[in-house]
Tab-separated table of C-alpha atoms and ligand atoms in Angstrom:
chain	number	residue	atom	x	y	z
A	17	MET	CA	100.223	120.718	80.386
A	18	LYS	CA	101.555	118.113	82.949
A	19	LYS	CA	101.502	114.934	81.202
A	20	VAL	CA	101.251	111.231	83.422
A	21	LEU	CA	101.909	107.644	81.633
A	22	VAL	CA	98.652	106.003	82.805
A	23	THR	CA	99.892	101.637	83.086
A	24	GLY	CA	96.782	100.057	81.902
A	25	GLY	CA	95.129	103.209	80.893
A	26	ALA	CA	92.155	101.236	79.145
A	27	GLY	CA	91.101	98.946	82.146
A	28	PHE	CA	88.035	99.550	84.481
A	29	ILE	CA	90.168	101.362	87.326
A	30	GLY	CA	92.449	103.141	84.452
A	31	SER	CA	89.894	104.305	82.024
A	32	HIS	CA	87.774	106.425	84.902
A	33	THR	CA	91.542	107.492	86.049
A	34	ALA	CA	92.533	108.865	82.895
A	35	VAL	CA	88.869	110.965	82.677
A	36	GLU	CA	89.818	112.281	86.073
A	37	LEU	CA	92.982	112.996	85.251
A	38	GLU	CA	92.030	115.570	82.116
A	39	ASN	CA	89.352	116.840	84.390
A	40	ALA	CA	92.110	117.503	85.712
A	41	SER	CA	94.357	119.321	83.388
A	42	TYR	CA	96.566	116.988	83.157
A	43	THR	CA	97.713	114.897	80.247
A	44	PRO	CA	97.021	111.458	80.405
A	45	VAL	CA	99.286	108.585	77.551
A	46	ILE	CA	98.154	105.799	77.849
A	47	ILE	CA	99.934	102.213	77.558
A	48	ASP	CA	98.426	99.194	77.783
A	49	ASN	CA	98.568	95.428	76.227
A	50	PHE	CA	94.958	94.927	75.899
A	51	SER	CA	94.982	91.683	77.770
A	52	ASN	CA	92.341	91.729	80.272
A	53	SER	CA	90.707	95.432	78.263
A	54	ASP	CA	89.174	95.688	75.099
A	55	ARG	CA	90.673	98.973	72.541
A	56	SER	CA	87.009	100.166	71.979
A	57	VAL	CA	87.671	102.000	75.400
A	58	ILE	CA	90.673	104.214	74.474
A	59	ASP	CA	87.423	105.358	71.476
A	60	ARG	CA	85.053	106.332	73.908
A	61	LEU	CA	87.020	108.299	76.603
A	62	GLY	CA	88.367	110.259	73.256
A	63	GLU	CA	83.629	111.409	73.123
A	64	ILE	CA	84.170	111.843	77.202
A	65	MET	CA	87.248	114.034	76.834
A	66	ASN	CA	86.922	115.291	73.729
A	67	THR	CA	89.808	114.465	72.617
A	68	THR	CA	91.518	110.944	72.156
A	69	PRO	CA	94.162	109.969	74.173
A	70	THR	CA	97.571	108.873	73.621
A	71	LEU	CA	97.678	104.991	73.206
A	72	ILE	CA	101.108	103.620	73.317
A	73	GLU	CA	99.942	99.192	72.620
A	74	GLY	CA	102.109	97.478	73.883
A	75	ASP	CA	103.532	95.053	77.366
A	76	CYS	CA	105.231	96.947	80.296
A	77	SER	CA	107.713	94.264	80.953
A	78	ASP	CA	108.756	95.161	77.362
A	79	GLU	CA	111.552	96.524	78.486
A	80	THR	CA	113.160	98.262	75.211
A	81	LEU	CA	109.610	99.224	74.419
A	82	LEU	CA	109.263	101.576	77.428
A	83	HIS	CA	111.959	103.103	77.470
A	84	ARG	CA	111.080	104.190	74.081
A	85	VAL	CA	107.570	105.376	75.292
A	86	PHE	CA	109.890	107.242	77.073
A	87	GLU	CA	111.645	108.941	74.820
A	88	GLU	CA	109.169	109.571	72.513
A	89	HIS	CA	106.260	110.556	74.326
A	90	GLY	CA	108.211	111.733	77.342
A	91	PRO	CA	108.737	113.800	79.726
A	92	PHE	CA	106.234	112.495	82.431
A	93	ASP	CA	104.925	114.367	85.332
A	94	GLY	CA	104.520	111.191	86.867
A	95	VAL	CA	103.325	107.542	86.872
A	96	ILE	CA	100.722	105.897	87.695
A	97	HIS	CA	100.969	101.887	87.530
A	98	PHE	CA	97.269	99.763	86.767
A	99	ALA	CA	98.666	96.917	84.755
A	100	ALA	CA	98.094	94.283	86.175
A	101	TYR	CA	96.588	90.551	86.631
A	102	LYS	CA	94.258	91.208	89.341
A	103	ALA	CA	91.577	87.828	89.850
A	104	VAL	CA	92.373	85.763	92.712
A	105	GLY	CA	90.834	82.793	91.438
A	106	GLU	CA	93.226	82.510	88.748
A	107	SER	CA	96.372	83.670	90.378
A	108	VAL	CA	95.900	80.845	92.245
A	109	ARG	CA	95.234	78.806	89.360
A	110	ASN	CA	98.179	80.084	87.305
A	111	PRO	CA	100.765	81.584	89.769
A	112	LEU	CA	103.636	81.950	87.700
A	113	LYS	CA	101.298	84.788	84.985
A	114	TYR	CA	100.718	86.581	87.706
A	115	TYR	CA	105.059	86.816	89.249
A	116	LYS	CA	105.808	87.716	85.472
A	117	ASN	CA	103.367	89.929	84.720
A	118	ASN	CA	103.021	92.393	87.911
A	119	LEU	CA	106.559	91.752	89.440
A	120	ARG	CA	107.909	91.988	85.523
A	121	SER	CA	106.389	95.413	84.897
A	122	THR	CA	106.988	97.313	88.037
A	123	GLU	CA	110.339	96.776	88.487
A	124	VAL	CA	111.046	97.732	84.904
A	125	LEU	CA	108.508	100.308	84.560
A	126	MET	CA	110.657	101.373	87.778
A	127	GLN	CA	114.024	101.407	85.522
A	128	CYS	CA	112.956	103.561	83.417
A	129	MET	CA	111.131	105.662	86.006
A	130	ILE	CA	114.473	106.708	87.296
A	131	GLU	CA	116.588	106.690	84.182
A	132	HIS	CA	114.261	109.291	82.062
A	133	GLY	CA	114.356	111.147	85.910
A	134	CYS	CA	110.607	110.739	86.470
A	135	LYS	CA	110.495	111.133	90.169
A	136	ASN	CA	107.014	110.435	91.113
A	137	LEU	CA	104.414	107.121	91.246
A	138	VAL	CA	101.320	106.127	92.243
A	139	PHE	CA	101.002	102.338	92.586
A	140	SER	CA	97.181	100.606	92.283
A	141	SER	CA	97.501	98.004	95.123
A	142	SER	CA	94.978	96.359	97.334
A	143	CYS	CA	93.101	95.444	100.260
A	144	THR	CA	94.590	92.488	99.528
A	145	VAL	CA	97.604	93.271	100.870
A	146	TYR	CA	95.783	93.174	104.683
A	147	GLY	CA	94.744	89.528	104.458
A	148	GLN	CA	92.270	89.093	107.148
A	149	PRO	CA	92.975	91.771	109.045
A	150	ASP	CA	92.656	91.290	113.892
A	151	ALA	CA	91.271	94.710	113.756
A	152	LEU	CA	88.499	96.704	111.436
A	153	PRO	CA	88.715	99.383	110.466
A	154	VAL	CA	92.244	98.836	108.630
A	155	THR	CA	94.203	101.150	108.519
A	156	GLU	CA	97.366	102.151	106.263
A	157	THR	CA	99.640	100.400	109.578
A	158	THR	CA	97.283	97.407	110.698
A	159	PRO	CA	99.835	94.913	109.757
A	160	PHE	CA	100.231	92.306	106.365
A	161	GLN	CA	98.714	89.296	106.905
A	162	PRO	CA	100.508	86.151	105.110
A	163	ALA	CA	98.434	86.966	101.491
A	164	ASN	CA	95.717	85.101	100.610
A	165	SER	CA	96.431	83.855	97.209
A	166	PRO	CA	99.432	84.827	95.052
A	167	TYR	CA	98.072	88.036	93.831
A	168	GLY	CA	98.099	89.250	97.029
A	169	TYR	CA	101.259	88.518	97.408
A	170	THR	CA	102.102	90.212	94.198
A	171	LYS	CA	100.993	93.174	95.539
A	172	GLN	CA	102.956	92.634	98.623
A	173	VAL	CA	106.240	92.057	97.235
A	174	CYS	CA	105.485	95.300	94.675
A	175	GLU	CA	105.021	97.381	97.738
A	176	ARG	CA	108.153	96.602	99.244
A	177	MET	CA	109.949	96.414	96.358
A	178	ILE	CA	108.317	100.256	95.601
A	179	ASN	CA	109.719	100.982	99.767
A	180	GLU	CA	112.970	99.621	98.924
A	181	VAL	CA	113.647	101.836	95.838
A	182	VAL	CA	112.318	105.182	97.646
A	183	ALA	CA	114.864	104.418	99.954
A	184	ALA	CA	118.123	103.304	97.700
A	185	ASN	CA	116.964	106.775	95.224
A	186	GLU	CA	116.638	109.480	98.413
A	187	GLY	CA	115.160	113.133	96.840
A	188	GLN	CA	114.868	110.975	93.694
A	189	PHE	CA	111.666	108.882	93.728
A	190	SER	CA	108.647	109.097	95.208
A	191	SER	CA	105.603	106.876	95.621
A	192	ILE	CA	102.384	106.648	97.004
A	193	LEU	CA	100.890	103.403	97.502
A	194	LEU	CA	97.319	103.554	96.840
A	195	ARG	CA	94.917	99.807	99.029
A	196	TYR	CA	92.196	99.633	97.262
A	197	PHE	CA	88.948	98.465	98.810
A	198	ASN	CA	86.066	97.319	96.439
A	199	PRO	CA	86.469	99.048	93.498
A	200	ILE	CA	82.635	99.013	91.871
A	201	GLY	CA	80.239	101.198	89.247
A	202	ALA	CA	80.878	102.632	86.444
A	203	HIS	CA	80.928	106.623	84.431
A	204	PRO	CA	77.680	108.204	85.071
A	205	SER	CA	77.852	108.931	80.849
A	206	GLY	CA	77.785	104.729	80.676
A	207	LEU	CA	80.201	104.891	78.170
A	208	ILE	CA	82.780	103.024	80.529
A	209	GLY	CA	82.268	99.954	82.612
A	210	GLU	CA	83.316	97.073	83.908
A	211	LEU	CA	84.405	94.835	81.577
A	212	PRO	CA	85.795	91.140	82.697
A	213	LEU	CA	85.847	88.846	79.481
A	214	GLY	CA	83.890	85.329	80.431
A	215	ARG	CA	81.697	84.775	83.891
A	216	PRO	CA	82.446	87.226	86.193
A	217	GLU	CA	84.650	86.581	89.398
A	218	ASN	CA	83.722	90.489	91.296
A	219	LEU	CA	79.967	89.964	92.808
A	220	ILE	CA	78.616	93.619	90.736
A	221	PRO	CA	79.265	92.525	87.464
A	222	TYR	CA	78.118	88.981	88.730
A	223	ILE	CA	74.634	90.652	89.902
A	224	THR	CA	74.549	93.008	86.843
A	225	GLN	CA	74.637	89.975	83.830
A	226	THR	CA	72.399	87.944	85.923
A	227	ALA	CA	69.744	90.891	86.164
A	228	ALA	CA	69.967	91.584	82.770
A	229	GLY	CA	68.702	87.465	81.931
A	230	TRP	CA	73.463	86.525	80.679
A	231	ARG	CA	73.118	84.467	83.919
A	232	ASP	CA	71.163	82.736	85.732
A	233	GLU	CA	71.922	83.067	89.354
A	234	LEU	CA	73.914	84.874	91.699
A	235	VAL	CA	75.688	82.761	94.108
A	236	VAL	CA	76.074	84.115	97.576
A	237	PHE	CA	79.614	82.947	98.989
A	238	GLY	CA	78.344	81.725	102.757
A	239	ASP	CA	76.086	83.070	105.050
A	240	ASP	CA	77.135	81.501	107.789
A	241	TYR	CA	79.939	84.432	108.763
A	242	ASP	CA	80.138	85.890	111.740
A	243	THR	CA	78.244	89.014	110.539
A	244	ALA	CA	74.686	90.649	110.602
A	245	ASP	CA	73.399	89.090	108.012
A	246	GLY	CA	75.954	85.742	108.553
A	247	THR	CA	77.376	87.415	104.129
A	248	CYS	CA	80.813	88.881	103.977
A	249	VAL	CA	81.319	92.575	104.846
A	250	ARG	CA	83.145	94.104	102.589
A	251	ASP	CA	83.420	98.562	101.378
A	252	PHE	CA	82.474	99.143	97.978
A	253	ILE	CA	84.071	102.340	96.163
A	254	HIS	CA	82.401	103.916	93.085
A	255	VAL	CA	85.426	104.153	90.192
A	256	VAL	CA	84.539	107.667	89.815
A	257	ASP	CA	85.377	108.561	93.596
A	258	LEU	CA	88.541	106.062	93.341
A	259	ALA	CA	89.691	107.768	90.156
A	260	LYS	CA	89.571	111.350	91.445
A	261	ALA	CA	91.790	110.364	94.655
A	262	HIS	CA	94.658	109.587	91.875
A	263	VAL	CA	94.916	113.115	90.411
A	264	ALA	CA	94.971	113.550	93.979
A	265	ALA	CA	98.060	111.393	95.031
A	266	LEU	CA	100.047	113.260	91.897
A	267	THR	CA	99.079	116.678	92.887
A	268	TYR	CA	99.745	115.612	96.832
A	269	MET	CA	103.182	114.521	95.311
A	270	GLU	CA	104.353	117.748	93.288
A	271	SER	CA	104.118	119.582	96.260
A	272	HIS	CA	105.680	117.280	99.220
A	273	ASP	CA	108.780	116.013	99.265
A	274	LEU	CA	107.374	112.928	100.320
A	275	THR	CA	108.910	109.721	100.185
A	276	THR	CA	106.894	106.728	100.405
A	277	GLU	CA	103.314	106.232	101.749
A	278	ALA	CA	100.290	103.902	101.669
A	279	VAL	CA	97.156	105.419	102.002
A	280	ASN	CA	93.570	103.253	101.735
A	281	LEU	CA	90.996	104.362	99.505
A	282	GLY	CA	87.129	103.023	100.945
A	283	THR	CA	84.223	104.440	101.888
A	284	GLY	CA	85.297	103.505	105.275
A	285	ASP	CA	81.583	101.756	105.720
A	286	GLY	CA	80.881	98.740	105.826
A	287	VAL	CA	78.194	96.708	103.972
A	288	THR	CA	77.517	92.794	103.123
A	289	VAL	CA	77.133	91.137	100.239
A	290	LYS	CA	72.888	90.471	101.298
A	291	GLN	CA	73.059	94.202	101.829
A	292	VAL	CA	74.594	94.741	98.186
A	293	ILE	CA	71.341	93.269	96.497
A	294	ASP	CA	68.896	94.673	98.433
A	295	THR	CA	70.795	97.290	97.684
A	296	PHE	CA	70.423	96.799	94.030
A	297	GLU	CA	67.021	96.174	93.261
A	298	GLU	CA	65.861	98.922	95.464
A	299	ALA	CA	67.997	101.152	93.035
A	300	THR	CA	66.446	100.033	90.351
A	301	GLY	CA	63.819	98.365	91.000
A	302	VAL	CA	64.736	95.264	89.372
A	303	LYS	CA	64.809	91.400	91.012
A	304	PHE	CA	66.989	88.931	89.733
A	305	ASN	CA	67.418	85.340	91.011
A	306	TRP	CA	69.807	84.788	93.855
A	307	ARG	CA	70.606	81.877	96.356
A	308	MET	CA	73.040	81.539	99.562
A	309	GLY	CA	76.034	78.620	98.902
A	310	ASP	CA	78.842	77.595	99.879
A	311	ARG	CA	82.069	79.928	100.867
A	312	ARG	CA	84.290	80.310	98.230
A	313	PRO	CA	87.370	79.528	99.493
A	314	GLY	CA	89.855	82.139	100.134
A	315	ASP	CA	87.254	84.536	100.763
A	316	VAL	CA	87.960	87.195	103.630
A	317	GLU	CA	85.365	87.737	106.020
A	318	LYS	CA	84.991	91.013	106.341
A	319	ILE	CA	86.999	93.929	105.662
A	320	TYR	CA	86.615	97.696	105.100
A	321	ALA	CA	88.566	100.941	105.126
A	322	SER	CA	89.675	103.677	107.483
A	323	SER	CA	89.832	106.188	105.167
A	324	ALA	CA	90.846	109.007	107.603
A	325	LYS	CA	94.473	109.251	105.778
A	326	ALA	CA	93.155	109.542	102.752
A	327	ASN	CA	91.065	112.411	103.773
A	328	ASP	CA	93.339	113.850	105.757
A	329	MET	CA	96.730	114.052	103.847
A	330	LEU	CA	95.170	113.678	100.166
A	331	ASN	CA	92.245	116.188	100.881
A	332	TRP	CA	89.550	113.675	99.394
A	333	LYS	CA	86.636	112.153	100.200
A	334	THR	CA	84.190	110.181	98.547
A	335	GLU	CA	81.139	112.243	96.945
A	336	LYS	CA	79.196	109.148	95.900
A	337	SER	CA	76.860	106.306	97.413
A	338	LEU	CA	76.556	102.495	96.679
A	339	LYS	CA	73.030	103.313	95.697
A	340	ASP	CA	75.274	105.778	93.073
A	341	ALA	CA	77.443	102.933	91.705
A	342	LEU	CA	74.782	99.985	92.051
A	343	VAL	CA	72.389	102.101	89.681
A	344	ASP	CA	75.831	103.311	86.966
A	345	ALA	CA	77.070	100.025	86.898
A	346	TRP	CA	73.205	98.960	85.994
A	347	ASN	CA	73.194	101.390	83.486
A	348	TRP	CA	76.242	100.217	81.636
A	349	GLN	CA	75.416	97.145	81.673
A	350	GLN	CA	71.935	97.683	79.605
A	351	LYS	CA	74.637	99.264	77.324
A	352	LEU	CA	76.867	96.697	77.336
A	353	PRO	CA	75.511	93.667	74.244
A	354	LYS	CA	74.952	90.457	74.523
A	355	PRO	CA	77.666	88.151	74.298
B	404	UD1	C1	89.380	90.520	96.303
B	404	UD1	C2	90.557	91.416	96.838
B	404	UD1	C3	90.075	92.792	96.040
B	404	UD1	C4	90.511	92.033	94.756
B	404	UD1	C5	90.041	91.538	93.974
B	404	UD1	C6	90.364	91.300	92.352
B	404	UD1	C7	90.562	90.830	99.386
B	404	UD1	C8	89.637	91.057	100.558
B	404	UD1	N1	90.259	91.518	98.249
B	404	UD1	O1	88.198	91.247	96.058
B	404	UD1	O2	91.525	93.065	96.854
B	404	UD1	O3	90.620	93.805	94.511
B	404	UD1	O4	89.811	90.099	94.689
B	404	UD1	O5	89.010	90.446	92.389
B	404	UD1	O6	91.111	90.350	99.246
B	404	UD1	N2	80.495	87.460	96.192
B	404	UD1	C9	79.997	85.892	95.968
B	404	UD1	N3	79.411	85.873	94.918
B	404	UD1	C10	79.693	85.524	93.961
B	404	UD1	C11	80.802	87.241	93.380
B	404	UD1	C12	81.313	87.416	94.805
B	404	UD1	O7	78.925	86.398	96.560
B	404	UD1	O8	79.435	85.299	92.579
B	404	UD1	C13	80.528	87.330	97.541
B	404	UD1	C14	82.335	87.323	97.609
B	404	UD1	O9	82.069	85.930	98.545
B	404	UD1	C15	82.913	88.342	98.634
B	404	UD1	C16	82.535	89.768	97.807
B	404	UD1	O10	81.184	89.076	97.086
B	404	UD1	O11	82.532	88.627	99.776
B	404	UD1	C17	82.811	90.300	97.400
B	404	UD1	O12	83.983	89.508	95.935
B	404	UD1	P1	84.711	90.154	94.682
B	404	UD1	O13	83.620	91.138	94.118
B	404	UD1	O14	84.787	89.117	94.181
B	404	UD1	O15	85.051	90.914	95.692
B	404	UD1	P2	86.310	90.303	97.076
B	404	UD1	O16	87.134	88.923	97.012
B	404	UD1	O17	86.291	90.594	97.909
């Protein structure tokens, strides 16, 4: 079995990817410091996968620890690097936290990979690198606009750092940069899902927590955008589809002499925030309190992916609908103990 190091493997996307790696006969080895995830995820992964994955508890920016991981648990056939902070608003309030963690962990990880002869890196990037693009759908060649937040800037810098390291280590190091649009949903088992600590910043956990009575109401941030109903447009992708794309990326790298490629991961469909609310209510039969409010500073008006490159290059397609994702997110929410 091929071994893959999954940094941030206890997180939302990392945990779903660990499951899909195992389904595709890879052995995931997880490193996570649980700074934004819960320890119970590892046991839950054990239930889904029938075997509890190897866990190293610690920080990816700890060089000594990471070298030890490569020595004691390697060799790895590839690395998928999720470990990073990801809240836009928090990054504006505390930029140094983001620069320190997101940049340093990527730097240390690449150094260790090169020293231990591990060639294939799949990097967890984001559509945030595009800022508000001039033309839609966004393709991988759409130029970057200035980042809207320190979080977005760390993704731009990490991508650049990786491209430079690939160029400087020709034939020895390669990378696929996966630019996620809006990952949502949960595993159909209801055992793993999105577990934001405290008040959610993202739309779907806010909807499910309001529907579950944990929050009084959802405020829709802005109804005066230049879109079909005035609310923002996003491209919401089921986390299980997204997880499968990571496996497709690794498999692609194993059979191609590549250097570095960026690939968008979205459905290709732009959906408004109001359409998400309507679909949730229709799919689950649950009505919840929501109202229109002011715009949220820093929000992009509309963004959705061209998924042509992912379809062609990775031979990957989304299989699940927005409705599937909302039903799975609601199923997951209903199993959570009220804090
Ligand atoms: C942003 C980034 C994404 C990043 C994510 C991490 C962009 C285009 N996207 O996603 O790359 O991974 O943050 O957090 O920069 N909304 C409400 N009410 C709420 C919460 C959200 O109306 O209570 C609206 C937002 O205004 C937005 C949409 O729902 O229009 C989605 O918001 P959210 O889930 O926070 O994700 P993005 O901001 O799109």
